[in-house]
Short mmCIF file of C-alpha atoms in Angstrom, two decimals:
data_model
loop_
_atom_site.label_atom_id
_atom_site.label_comp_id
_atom_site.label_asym_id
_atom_site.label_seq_id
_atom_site.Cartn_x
_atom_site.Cartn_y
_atom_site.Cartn_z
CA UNK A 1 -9.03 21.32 7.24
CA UNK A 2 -7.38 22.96 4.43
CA UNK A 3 -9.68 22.92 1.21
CA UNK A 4 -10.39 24.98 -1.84
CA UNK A 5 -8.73 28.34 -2.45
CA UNK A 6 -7.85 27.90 1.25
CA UNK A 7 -5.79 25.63 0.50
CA UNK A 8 -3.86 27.84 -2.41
CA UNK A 9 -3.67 30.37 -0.01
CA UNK A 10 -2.12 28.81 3.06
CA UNK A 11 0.44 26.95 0.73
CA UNK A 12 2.07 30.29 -0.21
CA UNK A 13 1.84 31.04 3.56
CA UNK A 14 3.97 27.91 4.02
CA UNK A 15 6.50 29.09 1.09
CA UNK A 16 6.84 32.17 2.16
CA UNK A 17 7.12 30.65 6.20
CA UNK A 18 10.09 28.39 4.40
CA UNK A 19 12.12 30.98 2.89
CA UNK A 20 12.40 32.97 6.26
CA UNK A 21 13.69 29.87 8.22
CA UNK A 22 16.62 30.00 10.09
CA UNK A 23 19.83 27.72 8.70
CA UNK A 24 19.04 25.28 11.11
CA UNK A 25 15.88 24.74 9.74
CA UNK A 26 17.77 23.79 6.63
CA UNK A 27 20.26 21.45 8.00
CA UNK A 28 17.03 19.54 8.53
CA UNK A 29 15.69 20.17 5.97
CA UNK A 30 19.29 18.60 4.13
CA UNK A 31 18.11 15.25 6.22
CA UNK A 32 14.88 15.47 5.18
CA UNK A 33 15.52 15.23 1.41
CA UNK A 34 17.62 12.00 1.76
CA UNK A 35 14.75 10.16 2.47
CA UNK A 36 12.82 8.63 -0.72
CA UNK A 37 9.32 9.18 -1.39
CA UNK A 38 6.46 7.23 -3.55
CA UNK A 39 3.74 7.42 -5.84
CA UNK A 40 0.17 6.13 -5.44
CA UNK A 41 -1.68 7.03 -8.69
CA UNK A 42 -5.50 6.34 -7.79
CA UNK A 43 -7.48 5.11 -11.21
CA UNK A 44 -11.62 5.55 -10.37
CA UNK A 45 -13.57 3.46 -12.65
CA UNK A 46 -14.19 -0.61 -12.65
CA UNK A 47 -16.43 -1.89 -14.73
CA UNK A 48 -18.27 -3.06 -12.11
CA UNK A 49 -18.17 -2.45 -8.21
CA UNK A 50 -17.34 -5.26 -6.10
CA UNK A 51 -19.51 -6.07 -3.09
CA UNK A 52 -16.92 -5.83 -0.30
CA UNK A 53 -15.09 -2.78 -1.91
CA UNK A 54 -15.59 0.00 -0.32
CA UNK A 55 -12.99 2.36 -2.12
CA UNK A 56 -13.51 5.17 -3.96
CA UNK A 57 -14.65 3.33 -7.22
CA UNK A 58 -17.22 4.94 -9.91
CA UNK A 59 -18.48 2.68 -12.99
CA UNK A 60 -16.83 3.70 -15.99
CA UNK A 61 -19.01 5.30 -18.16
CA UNK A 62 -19.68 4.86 -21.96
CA UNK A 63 -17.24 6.94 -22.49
CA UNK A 64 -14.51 7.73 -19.58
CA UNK A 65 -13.05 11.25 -19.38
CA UNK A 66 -9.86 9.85 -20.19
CA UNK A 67 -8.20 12.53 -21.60
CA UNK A 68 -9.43 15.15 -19.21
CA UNK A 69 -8.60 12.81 -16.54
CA UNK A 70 -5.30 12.12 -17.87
CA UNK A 71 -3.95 15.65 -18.31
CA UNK A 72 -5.77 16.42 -14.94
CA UNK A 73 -3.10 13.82 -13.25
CA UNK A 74 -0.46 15.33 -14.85
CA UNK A 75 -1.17 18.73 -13.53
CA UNK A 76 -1.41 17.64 -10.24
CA UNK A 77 2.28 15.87 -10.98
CA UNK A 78 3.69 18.92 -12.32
CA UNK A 79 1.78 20.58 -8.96
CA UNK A 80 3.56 18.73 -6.20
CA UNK A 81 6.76 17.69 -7.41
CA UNK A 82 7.62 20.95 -8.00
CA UNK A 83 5.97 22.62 -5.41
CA UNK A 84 8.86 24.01 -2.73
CA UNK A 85 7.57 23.33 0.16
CA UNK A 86 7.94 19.76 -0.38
CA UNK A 87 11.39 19.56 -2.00
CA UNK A 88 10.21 16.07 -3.42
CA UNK A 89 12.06 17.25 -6.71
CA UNK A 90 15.49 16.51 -4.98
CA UNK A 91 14.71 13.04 -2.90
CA UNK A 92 14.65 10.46 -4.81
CA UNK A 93 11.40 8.20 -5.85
CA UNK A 94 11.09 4.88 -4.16
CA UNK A 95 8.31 3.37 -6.12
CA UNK A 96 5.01 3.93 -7.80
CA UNK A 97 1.77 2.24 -7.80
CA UNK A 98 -1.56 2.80 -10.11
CA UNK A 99 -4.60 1.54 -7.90
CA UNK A 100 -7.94 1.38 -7.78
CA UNK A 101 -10.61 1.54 -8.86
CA UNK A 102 -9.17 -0.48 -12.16
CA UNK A 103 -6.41 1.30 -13.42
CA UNK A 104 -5.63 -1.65 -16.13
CA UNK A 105 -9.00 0.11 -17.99
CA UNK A 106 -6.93 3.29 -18.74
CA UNK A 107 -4.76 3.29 -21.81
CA UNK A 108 -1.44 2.30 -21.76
CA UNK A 109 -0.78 5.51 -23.31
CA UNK A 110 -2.17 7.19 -20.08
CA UNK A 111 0.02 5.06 -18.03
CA UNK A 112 3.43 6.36 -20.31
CA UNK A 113 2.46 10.08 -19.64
CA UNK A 114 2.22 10.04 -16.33
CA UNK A 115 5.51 7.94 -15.64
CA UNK A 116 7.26 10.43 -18.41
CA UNK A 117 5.59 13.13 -16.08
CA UNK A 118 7.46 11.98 -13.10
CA UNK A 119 10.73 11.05 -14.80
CA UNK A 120 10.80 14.66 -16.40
CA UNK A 121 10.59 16.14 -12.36
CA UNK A 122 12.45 12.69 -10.31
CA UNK A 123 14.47 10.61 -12.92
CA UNK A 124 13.05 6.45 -12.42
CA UNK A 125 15.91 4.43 -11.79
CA UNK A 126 15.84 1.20 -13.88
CA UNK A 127 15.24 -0.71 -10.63
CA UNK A 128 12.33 1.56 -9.23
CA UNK A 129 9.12 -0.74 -8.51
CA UNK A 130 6.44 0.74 -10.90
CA UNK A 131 3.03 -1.42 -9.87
CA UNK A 132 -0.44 -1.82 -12.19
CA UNK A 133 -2.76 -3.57 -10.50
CA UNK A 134 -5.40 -5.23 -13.08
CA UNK A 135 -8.47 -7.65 -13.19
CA UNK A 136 -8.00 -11.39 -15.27
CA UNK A 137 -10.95 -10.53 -17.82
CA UNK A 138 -10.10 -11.06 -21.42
CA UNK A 139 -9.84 -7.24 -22.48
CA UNK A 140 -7.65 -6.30 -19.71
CA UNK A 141 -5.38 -9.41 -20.21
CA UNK A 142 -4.86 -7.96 -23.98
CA UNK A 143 -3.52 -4.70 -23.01
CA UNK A 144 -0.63 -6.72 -20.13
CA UNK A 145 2.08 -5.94 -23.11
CA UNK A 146 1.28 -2.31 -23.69
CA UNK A 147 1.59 -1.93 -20.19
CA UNK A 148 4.98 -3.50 -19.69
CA UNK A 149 6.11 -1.27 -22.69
CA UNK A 150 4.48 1.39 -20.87
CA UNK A 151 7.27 0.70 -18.03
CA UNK A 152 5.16 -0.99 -15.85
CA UNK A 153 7.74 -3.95 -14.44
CA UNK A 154 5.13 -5.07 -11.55
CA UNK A 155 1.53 -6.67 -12.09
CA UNK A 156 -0.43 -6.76 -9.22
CA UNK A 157 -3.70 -9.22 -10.55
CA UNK A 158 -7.30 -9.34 -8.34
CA UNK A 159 -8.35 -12.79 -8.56
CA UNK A 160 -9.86 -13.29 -5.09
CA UNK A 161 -10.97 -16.74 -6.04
CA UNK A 162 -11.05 -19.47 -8.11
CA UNK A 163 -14.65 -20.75 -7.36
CA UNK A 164 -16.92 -19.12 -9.42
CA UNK A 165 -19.93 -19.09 -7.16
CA UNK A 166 -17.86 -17.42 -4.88
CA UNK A 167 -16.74 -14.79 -7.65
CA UNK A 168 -20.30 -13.66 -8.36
CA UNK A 169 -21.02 -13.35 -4.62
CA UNK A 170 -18.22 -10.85 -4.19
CA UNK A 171 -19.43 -9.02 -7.52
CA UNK A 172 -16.28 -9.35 -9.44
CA UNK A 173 -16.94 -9.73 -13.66
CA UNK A 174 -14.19 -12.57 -14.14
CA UNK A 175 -14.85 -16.78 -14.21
CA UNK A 176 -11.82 -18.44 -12.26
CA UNK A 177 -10.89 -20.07 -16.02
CA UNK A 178 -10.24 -16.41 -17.23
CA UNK A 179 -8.26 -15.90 -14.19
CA UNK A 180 -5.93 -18.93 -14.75
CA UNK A 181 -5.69 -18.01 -18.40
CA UNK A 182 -4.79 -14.20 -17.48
CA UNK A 183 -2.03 -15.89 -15.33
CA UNK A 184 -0.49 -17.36 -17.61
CA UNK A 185 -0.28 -14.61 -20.02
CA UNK A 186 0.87 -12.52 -17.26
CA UNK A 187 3.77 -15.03 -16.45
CA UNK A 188 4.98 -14.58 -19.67
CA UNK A 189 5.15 -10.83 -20.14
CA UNK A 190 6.12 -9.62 -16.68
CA UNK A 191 7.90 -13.33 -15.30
CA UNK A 192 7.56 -14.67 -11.73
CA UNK A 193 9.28 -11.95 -10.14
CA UNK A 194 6.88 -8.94 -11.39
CA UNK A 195 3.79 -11.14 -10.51
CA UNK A 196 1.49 -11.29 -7.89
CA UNK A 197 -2.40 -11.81 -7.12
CA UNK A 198 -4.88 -11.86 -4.35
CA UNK A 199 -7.12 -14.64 -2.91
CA UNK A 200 -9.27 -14.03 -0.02
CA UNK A 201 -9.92 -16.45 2.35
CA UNK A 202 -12.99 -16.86 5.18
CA UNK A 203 -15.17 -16.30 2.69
CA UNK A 204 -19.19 -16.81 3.70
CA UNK A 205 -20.23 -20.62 3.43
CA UNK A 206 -16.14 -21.35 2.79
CA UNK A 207 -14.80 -24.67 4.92
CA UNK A 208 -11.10 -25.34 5.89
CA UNK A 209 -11.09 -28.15 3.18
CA UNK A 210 -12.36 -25.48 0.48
CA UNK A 211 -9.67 -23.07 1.34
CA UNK A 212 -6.77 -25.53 1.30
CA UNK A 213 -7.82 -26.43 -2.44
CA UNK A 214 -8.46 -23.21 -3.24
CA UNK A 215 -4.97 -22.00 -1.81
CA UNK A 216 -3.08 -25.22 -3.39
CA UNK A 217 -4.42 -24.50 -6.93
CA UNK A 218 -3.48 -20.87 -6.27
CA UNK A 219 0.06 -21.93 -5.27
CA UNK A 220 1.13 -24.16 -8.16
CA UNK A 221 0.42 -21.28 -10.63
CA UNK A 222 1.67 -17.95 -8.31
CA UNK A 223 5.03 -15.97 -9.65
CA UNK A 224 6.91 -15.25 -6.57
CA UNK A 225 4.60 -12.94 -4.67
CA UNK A 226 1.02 -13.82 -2.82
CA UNK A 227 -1.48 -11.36 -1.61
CA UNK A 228 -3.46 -13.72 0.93
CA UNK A 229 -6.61 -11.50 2.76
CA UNK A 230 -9.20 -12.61 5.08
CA UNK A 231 -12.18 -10.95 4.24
CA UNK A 232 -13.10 -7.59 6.37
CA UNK A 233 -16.79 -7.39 6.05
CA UNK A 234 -16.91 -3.48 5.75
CA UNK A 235 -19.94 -1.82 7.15
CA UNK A 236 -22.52 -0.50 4.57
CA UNK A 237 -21.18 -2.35 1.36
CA UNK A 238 -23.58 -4.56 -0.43
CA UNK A 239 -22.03 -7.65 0.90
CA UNK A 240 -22.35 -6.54 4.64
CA UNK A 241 -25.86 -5.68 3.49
CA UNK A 242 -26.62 -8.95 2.55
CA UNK A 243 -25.11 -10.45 5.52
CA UNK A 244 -27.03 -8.48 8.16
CA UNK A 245 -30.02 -9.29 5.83
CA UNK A 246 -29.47 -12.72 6.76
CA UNK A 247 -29.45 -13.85 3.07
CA UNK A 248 -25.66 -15.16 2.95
CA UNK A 249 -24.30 -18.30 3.95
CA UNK A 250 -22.59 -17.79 7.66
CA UNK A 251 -19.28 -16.74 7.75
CA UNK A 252 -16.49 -18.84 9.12
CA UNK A 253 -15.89 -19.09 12.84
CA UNK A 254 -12.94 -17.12 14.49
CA UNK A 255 -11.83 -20.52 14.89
CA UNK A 256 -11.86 -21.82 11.51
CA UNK A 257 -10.82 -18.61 10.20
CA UNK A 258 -7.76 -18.86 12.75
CA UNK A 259 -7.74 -22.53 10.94
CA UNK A 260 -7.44 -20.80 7.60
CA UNK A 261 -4.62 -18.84 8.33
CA UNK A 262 -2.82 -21.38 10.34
CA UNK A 263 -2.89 -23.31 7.24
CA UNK A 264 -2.02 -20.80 4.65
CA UNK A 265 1.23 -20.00 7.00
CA UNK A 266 2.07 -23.83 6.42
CA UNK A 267 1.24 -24.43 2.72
CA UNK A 268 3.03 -21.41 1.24
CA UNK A 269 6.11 -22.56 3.54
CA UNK A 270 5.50 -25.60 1.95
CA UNK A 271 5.72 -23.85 -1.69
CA UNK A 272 8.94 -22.14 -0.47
CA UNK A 273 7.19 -18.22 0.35
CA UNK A 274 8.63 -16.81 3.05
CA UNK A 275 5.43 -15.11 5.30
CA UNK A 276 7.14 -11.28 5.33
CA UNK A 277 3.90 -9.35 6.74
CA UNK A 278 0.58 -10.47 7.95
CA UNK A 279 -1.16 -11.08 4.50
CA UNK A 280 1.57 -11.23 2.81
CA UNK A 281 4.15 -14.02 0.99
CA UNK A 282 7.44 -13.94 -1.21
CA UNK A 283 9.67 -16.27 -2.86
CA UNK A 284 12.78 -14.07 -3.32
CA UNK A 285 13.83 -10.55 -1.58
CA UNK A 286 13.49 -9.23 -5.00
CA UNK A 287 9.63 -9.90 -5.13
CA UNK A 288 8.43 -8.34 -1.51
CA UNK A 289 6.45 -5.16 -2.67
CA UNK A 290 8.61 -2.21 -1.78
CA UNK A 291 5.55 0.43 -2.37
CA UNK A 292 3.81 -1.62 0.68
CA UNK A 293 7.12 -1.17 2.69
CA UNK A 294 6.65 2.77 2.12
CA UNK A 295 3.64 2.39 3.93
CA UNK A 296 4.89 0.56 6.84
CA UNK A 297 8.07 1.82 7.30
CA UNK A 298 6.82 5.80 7.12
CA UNK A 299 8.07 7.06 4.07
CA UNK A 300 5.94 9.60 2.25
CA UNK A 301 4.15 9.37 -0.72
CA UNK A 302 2.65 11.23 -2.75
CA UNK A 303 -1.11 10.67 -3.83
CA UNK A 304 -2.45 11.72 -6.83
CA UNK A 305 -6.05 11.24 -8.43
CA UNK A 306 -9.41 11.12 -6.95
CA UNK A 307 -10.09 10.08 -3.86
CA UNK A 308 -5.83 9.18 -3.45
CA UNK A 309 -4.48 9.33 0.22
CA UNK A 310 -1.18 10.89 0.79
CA UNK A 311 1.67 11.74 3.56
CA UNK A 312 3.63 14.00 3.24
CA UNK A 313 6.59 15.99 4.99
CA UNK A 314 6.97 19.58 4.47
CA UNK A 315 10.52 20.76 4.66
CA UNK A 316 9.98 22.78 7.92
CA UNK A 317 9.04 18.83 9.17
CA UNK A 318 5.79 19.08 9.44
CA UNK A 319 3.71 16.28 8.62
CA UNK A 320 0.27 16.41 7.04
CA UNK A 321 -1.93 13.57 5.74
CA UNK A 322 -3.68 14.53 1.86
CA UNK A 323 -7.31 13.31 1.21
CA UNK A 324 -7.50 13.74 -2.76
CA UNK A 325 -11.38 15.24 -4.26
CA UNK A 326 -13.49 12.29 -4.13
CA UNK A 327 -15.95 12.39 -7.53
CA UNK A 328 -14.15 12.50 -10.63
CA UNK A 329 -15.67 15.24 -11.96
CA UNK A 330 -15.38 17.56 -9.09
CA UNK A 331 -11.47 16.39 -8.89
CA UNK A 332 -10.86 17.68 -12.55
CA UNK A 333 -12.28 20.70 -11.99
CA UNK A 334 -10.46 21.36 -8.96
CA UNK A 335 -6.82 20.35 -11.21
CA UNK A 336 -7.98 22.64 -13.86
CA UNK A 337 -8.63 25.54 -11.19
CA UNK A 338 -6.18 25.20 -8.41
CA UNK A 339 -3.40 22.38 -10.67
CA UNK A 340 -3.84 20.39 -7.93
CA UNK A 341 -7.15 18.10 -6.61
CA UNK A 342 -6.92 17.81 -3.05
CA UNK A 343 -9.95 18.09 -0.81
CA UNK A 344 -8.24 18.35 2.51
CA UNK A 345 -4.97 18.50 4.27
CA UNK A 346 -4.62 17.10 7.94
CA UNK A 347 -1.62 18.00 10.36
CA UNK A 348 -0.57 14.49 11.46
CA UNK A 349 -0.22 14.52 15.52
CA UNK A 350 3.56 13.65 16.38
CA UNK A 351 2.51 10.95 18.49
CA UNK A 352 -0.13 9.40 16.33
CA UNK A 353 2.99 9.01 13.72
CA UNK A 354 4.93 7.48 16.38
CA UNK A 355 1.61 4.90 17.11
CA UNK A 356 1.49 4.24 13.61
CA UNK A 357 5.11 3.62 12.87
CA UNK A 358 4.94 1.24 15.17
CA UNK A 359 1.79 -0.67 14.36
CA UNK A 360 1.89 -1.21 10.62
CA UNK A 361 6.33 -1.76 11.60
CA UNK A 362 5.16 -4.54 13.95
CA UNK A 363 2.95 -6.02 11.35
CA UNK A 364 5.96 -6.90 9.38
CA UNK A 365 8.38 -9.90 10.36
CA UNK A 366 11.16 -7.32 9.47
CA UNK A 367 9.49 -4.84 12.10
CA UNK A 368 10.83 -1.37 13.49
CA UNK A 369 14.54 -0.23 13.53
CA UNK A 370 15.46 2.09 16.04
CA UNK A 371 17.52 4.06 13.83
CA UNK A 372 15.21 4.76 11.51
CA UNK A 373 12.67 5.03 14.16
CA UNK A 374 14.38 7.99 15.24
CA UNK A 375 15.01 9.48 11.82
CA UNK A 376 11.56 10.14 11.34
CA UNK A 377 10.37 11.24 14.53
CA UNK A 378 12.97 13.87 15.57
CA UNK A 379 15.00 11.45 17.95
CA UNK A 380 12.17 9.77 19.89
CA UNK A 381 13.53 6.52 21.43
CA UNK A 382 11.41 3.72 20.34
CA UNK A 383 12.05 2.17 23.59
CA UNK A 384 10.26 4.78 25.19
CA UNK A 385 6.96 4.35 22.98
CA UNK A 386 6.89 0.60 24.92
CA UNK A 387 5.64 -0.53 28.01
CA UNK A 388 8.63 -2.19 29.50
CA UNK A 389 6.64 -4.93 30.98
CA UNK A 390 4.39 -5.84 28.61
CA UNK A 391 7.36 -5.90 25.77
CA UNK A 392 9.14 -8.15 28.13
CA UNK A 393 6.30 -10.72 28.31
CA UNK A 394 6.11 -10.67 24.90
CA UNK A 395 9.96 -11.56 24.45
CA UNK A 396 10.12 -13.94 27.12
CA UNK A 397 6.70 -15.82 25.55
CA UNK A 398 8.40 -16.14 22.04
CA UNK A 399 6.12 -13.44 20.31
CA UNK A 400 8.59 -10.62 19.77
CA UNK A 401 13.00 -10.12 19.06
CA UNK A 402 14.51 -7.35 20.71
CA UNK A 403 17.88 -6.67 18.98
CA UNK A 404 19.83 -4.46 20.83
CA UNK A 405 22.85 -4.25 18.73
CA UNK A 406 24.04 -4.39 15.16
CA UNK A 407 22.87 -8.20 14.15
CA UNK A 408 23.56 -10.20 10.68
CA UNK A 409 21.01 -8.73 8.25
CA UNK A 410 21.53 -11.32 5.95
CA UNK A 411 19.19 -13.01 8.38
CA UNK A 412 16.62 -9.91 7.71
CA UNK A 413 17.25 -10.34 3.41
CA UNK A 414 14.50 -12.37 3.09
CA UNK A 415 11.89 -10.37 4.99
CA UNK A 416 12.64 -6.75 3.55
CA UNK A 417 13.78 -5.20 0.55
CA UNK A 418 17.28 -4.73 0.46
CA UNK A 419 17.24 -0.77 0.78
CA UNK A 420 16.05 -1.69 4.34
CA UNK A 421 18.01 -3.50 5.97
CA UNK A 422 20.54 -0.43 6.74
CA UNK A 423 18.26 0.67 8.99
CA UNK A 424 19.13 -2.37 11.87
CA UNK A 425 22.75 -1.78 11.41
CA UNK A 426 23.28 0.96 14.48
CA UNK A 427 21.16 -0.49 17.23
CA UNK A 428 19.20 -3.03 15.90
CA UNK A 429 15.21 -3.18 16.65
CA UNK A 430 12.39 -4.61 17.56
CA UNK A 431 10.55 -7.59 15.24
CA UNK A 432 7.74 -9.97 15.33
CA UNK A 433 8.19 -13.74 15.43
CA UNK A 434 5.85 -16.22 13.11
CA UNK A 435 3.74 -16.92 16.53
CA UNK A 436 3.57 -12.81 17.34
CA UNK A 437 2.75 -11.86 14.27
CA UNK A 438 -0.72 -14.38 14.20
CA UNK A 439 -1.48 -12.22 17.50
CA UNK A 440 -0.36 -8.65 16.71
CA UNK A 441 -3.91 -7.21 16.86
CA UNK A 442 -3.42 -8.45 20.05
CA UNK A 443 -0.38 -7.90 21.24
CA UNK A 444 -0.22 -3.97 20.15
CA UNK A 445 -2.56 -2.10 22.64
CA UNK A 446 -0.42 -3.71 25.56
CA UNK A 447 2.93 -2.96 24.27
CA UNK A 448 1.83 0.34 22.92
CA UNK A 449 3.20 3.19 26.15
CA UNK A 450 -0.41 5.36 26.51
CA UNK A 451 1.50 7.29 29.68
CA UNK A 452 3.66 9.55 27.11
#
């Protein structure tokens, strides 16, 4: 744990440990700075919190620190793209995303500065995915233009539901008519391909029947991207409170939430979305979220604002995970001290990467390319990382492709974005089928080789 002026310190450790490397640390370093990186830019306050949440969220207050706040995330900007032992000032930037929390209650004004900030230190192409996620209530839907002047190009909507018992139960402060209204709006100001939204599904007291209505009524007014969750009753929020209280309606079944899913594969085929990762659903290459991709296919990025997660490569290839300062406040005051507001670094283990590499890879109908496998982890085999047997079974039962040579990616274009695909061109890879990727959760701790 690295935290405080700790952490000032051992970063000009690690400057001063770069400078001294030999030149073969820099050919690697060379390699290194190819790959792109993203943003995550975490925005704390809602106006209220949801009940299954349970993210680093704060109410806003009568009157937000927005200012403070703002120049506080620009600091930390200025911090780490500039910052040496990251070299993210010469890779270029894959995408950025503002989450939450509710970042559609900053300003757009706040949203400008900070993408300025980043253009001034890693220019944004025209085509670079810049994400705003944003709640369908009638003050936030006001403010969709600002943002798209602002250069957002990607709206990322939390509807959740379009029953408005249901909407009260999970704490959110829209009616499912303000949602379909927001939609529209949104439609128009960011079109089909820079829209998407979020239903959950297996919600308590919810049947098959509701769900398919639900889903259908969701489907004839999506853009060309779906968010589709079932609902992860997280321990100690007030909804898994209620529920161990005994004072909700019962949950689905695994069976009829296996139902659920089963149909929500069929009806968005049905509506012409291609099923691209476990939850989620596109209608064109162009619309699969490419900051999600940075997750799962092990890019870094960079996290900024409090409580924001980060990963991040040093050039000497070390790998550490970022845990941002949770309470707003505290962050701040750590920016305005230190110009930066992280709470901890965390070495990542070389063979926990590997693990994860493959298991949020797998989760993806695109799944893990060898090539780029070994790109990131030094030249590990990602056969290796496999039990032989088990993968086998899994091939031979229709759950999982092994390509073992250069195939057509034009077959691959429709679940990846395009900047991808390069990445099955040497040796090909290994890639869920529709029927593996209902049983990943499954199907990973066999495949997965503990003996290394």
């Amino acid at each position: 744990m690295i935290a405080g002026r700790n952490l000032q310190l051992w970063k000009n450790q690690a400057v001063s440990r770069w400078q001294t490397r030999s030149l073969s640390v820099s050919a690697r370093s060379a390699e290194q700075e190819k790959l792109p990186f993203s943003i995550y830019i975490h925005w704390p306050y809602c106006e209220s919190k949801c009940t299954y949440c349970n993210f680093n969220k704060y109410v806003n207050p009568e009157e937000p620190p927005v200012e403070r706040l703002t120049a506080s995330m620009i600091r930390e900007l200025d911090h780490y793209l500039t910052h040496p032992s990251f070299g993210l000032r010469d890779r270029p930037i894959h995408s950025v995303y503002f989450g939450g929390g509710t970042p559609s209650l900053a300003p757009a004004s706040t949203i400008e500065k900070l993408l300025n900030t980043i253009d001034t230190h890693v220019r944004l192409r025209p085509n670079t995915e810049i994400t705003l996620e944003a709640n369908p209530t009638s003050i936030e839907t006001a403010k969709l233009l600002d943002f798209r002047k602002a250069g957002v190009n990607r709206l990322s909507m939390g509807i959740q539901s379009f029953n408005d018992r249901d909407l009260k139960l999970l704490g959110r402060d829209h009616t499912a008519s303000e949602s379909i209204r927001s939609l529209a709006t949104a439609r128009k100001i960011f079109d089909a391909q820079g829209l998407t939204f979020d239903l959950i599904f297996a919600r308590p007291g919810q049947t098959l029947s509701d769900w398919q209505q639900e889903l259908k009524q969701g489907l004839d007014i999506a853009g060309n991207h779906l968010s589709l969750y079932q609902l992860s009753m997280e321990r100690s929020t007030p909804l898994d409170k209620l529920a161990r209280k005994g004072l909700l309606p019962p949950l689905p079944t695994p069976d009829e939430a296996a139902d659920m899913y089963e149909d929500t594969i069929r009806l968005t085929k049905e509506h012409g979305f291609q099923h691209y990762e476990v939850s989620n659903y596109c209608k064109t290459q162009a619309a699969i979220s490419r900051h999600n991709f940075a997750y799962w296919q092990g890019l870094d990025f960079l996290g900024i604002g409090p409580g924001a997660h980060g990963r991040l490569t040093m050039l000497d290839q070390r790998r550490f995970r970022t845990f941002g300062e949770f309470h707003p406040e505290k962050y701040m005051a750590l920016c305005e001290q230190e110009g930066e507001g992280i709470r901890q670094m965390k070495a990542i283990d070389s063979a926990a990467f590997m693990e994860e590499l493959i298991v949020f890879g797998l989760r993806t109908r695109m799944g893990v390319g060898r090539a780029t496998f070994e790109q990131l982890t030094g030249g590990m085999s990602l056969d290796k990382m496999l039990n032989k047997e088990a993968l086998s079974a899994c091939i031979e039962a229709g759950f999982l492709i092994s390509d073992n040579q250069c195939i057509d990616v034009s077959r691959m274009a429709k679940y990846s974005p395009e900047e991808f695909l390069s990445q099955w061109l040497p040796r090909g890879g290994i890639r869920p089928t529709e029927a593996g990727l209902a049983r990943m959760d499954s199907i990973l701790p066999n495949i997965l080789n503990t003996t290394l």
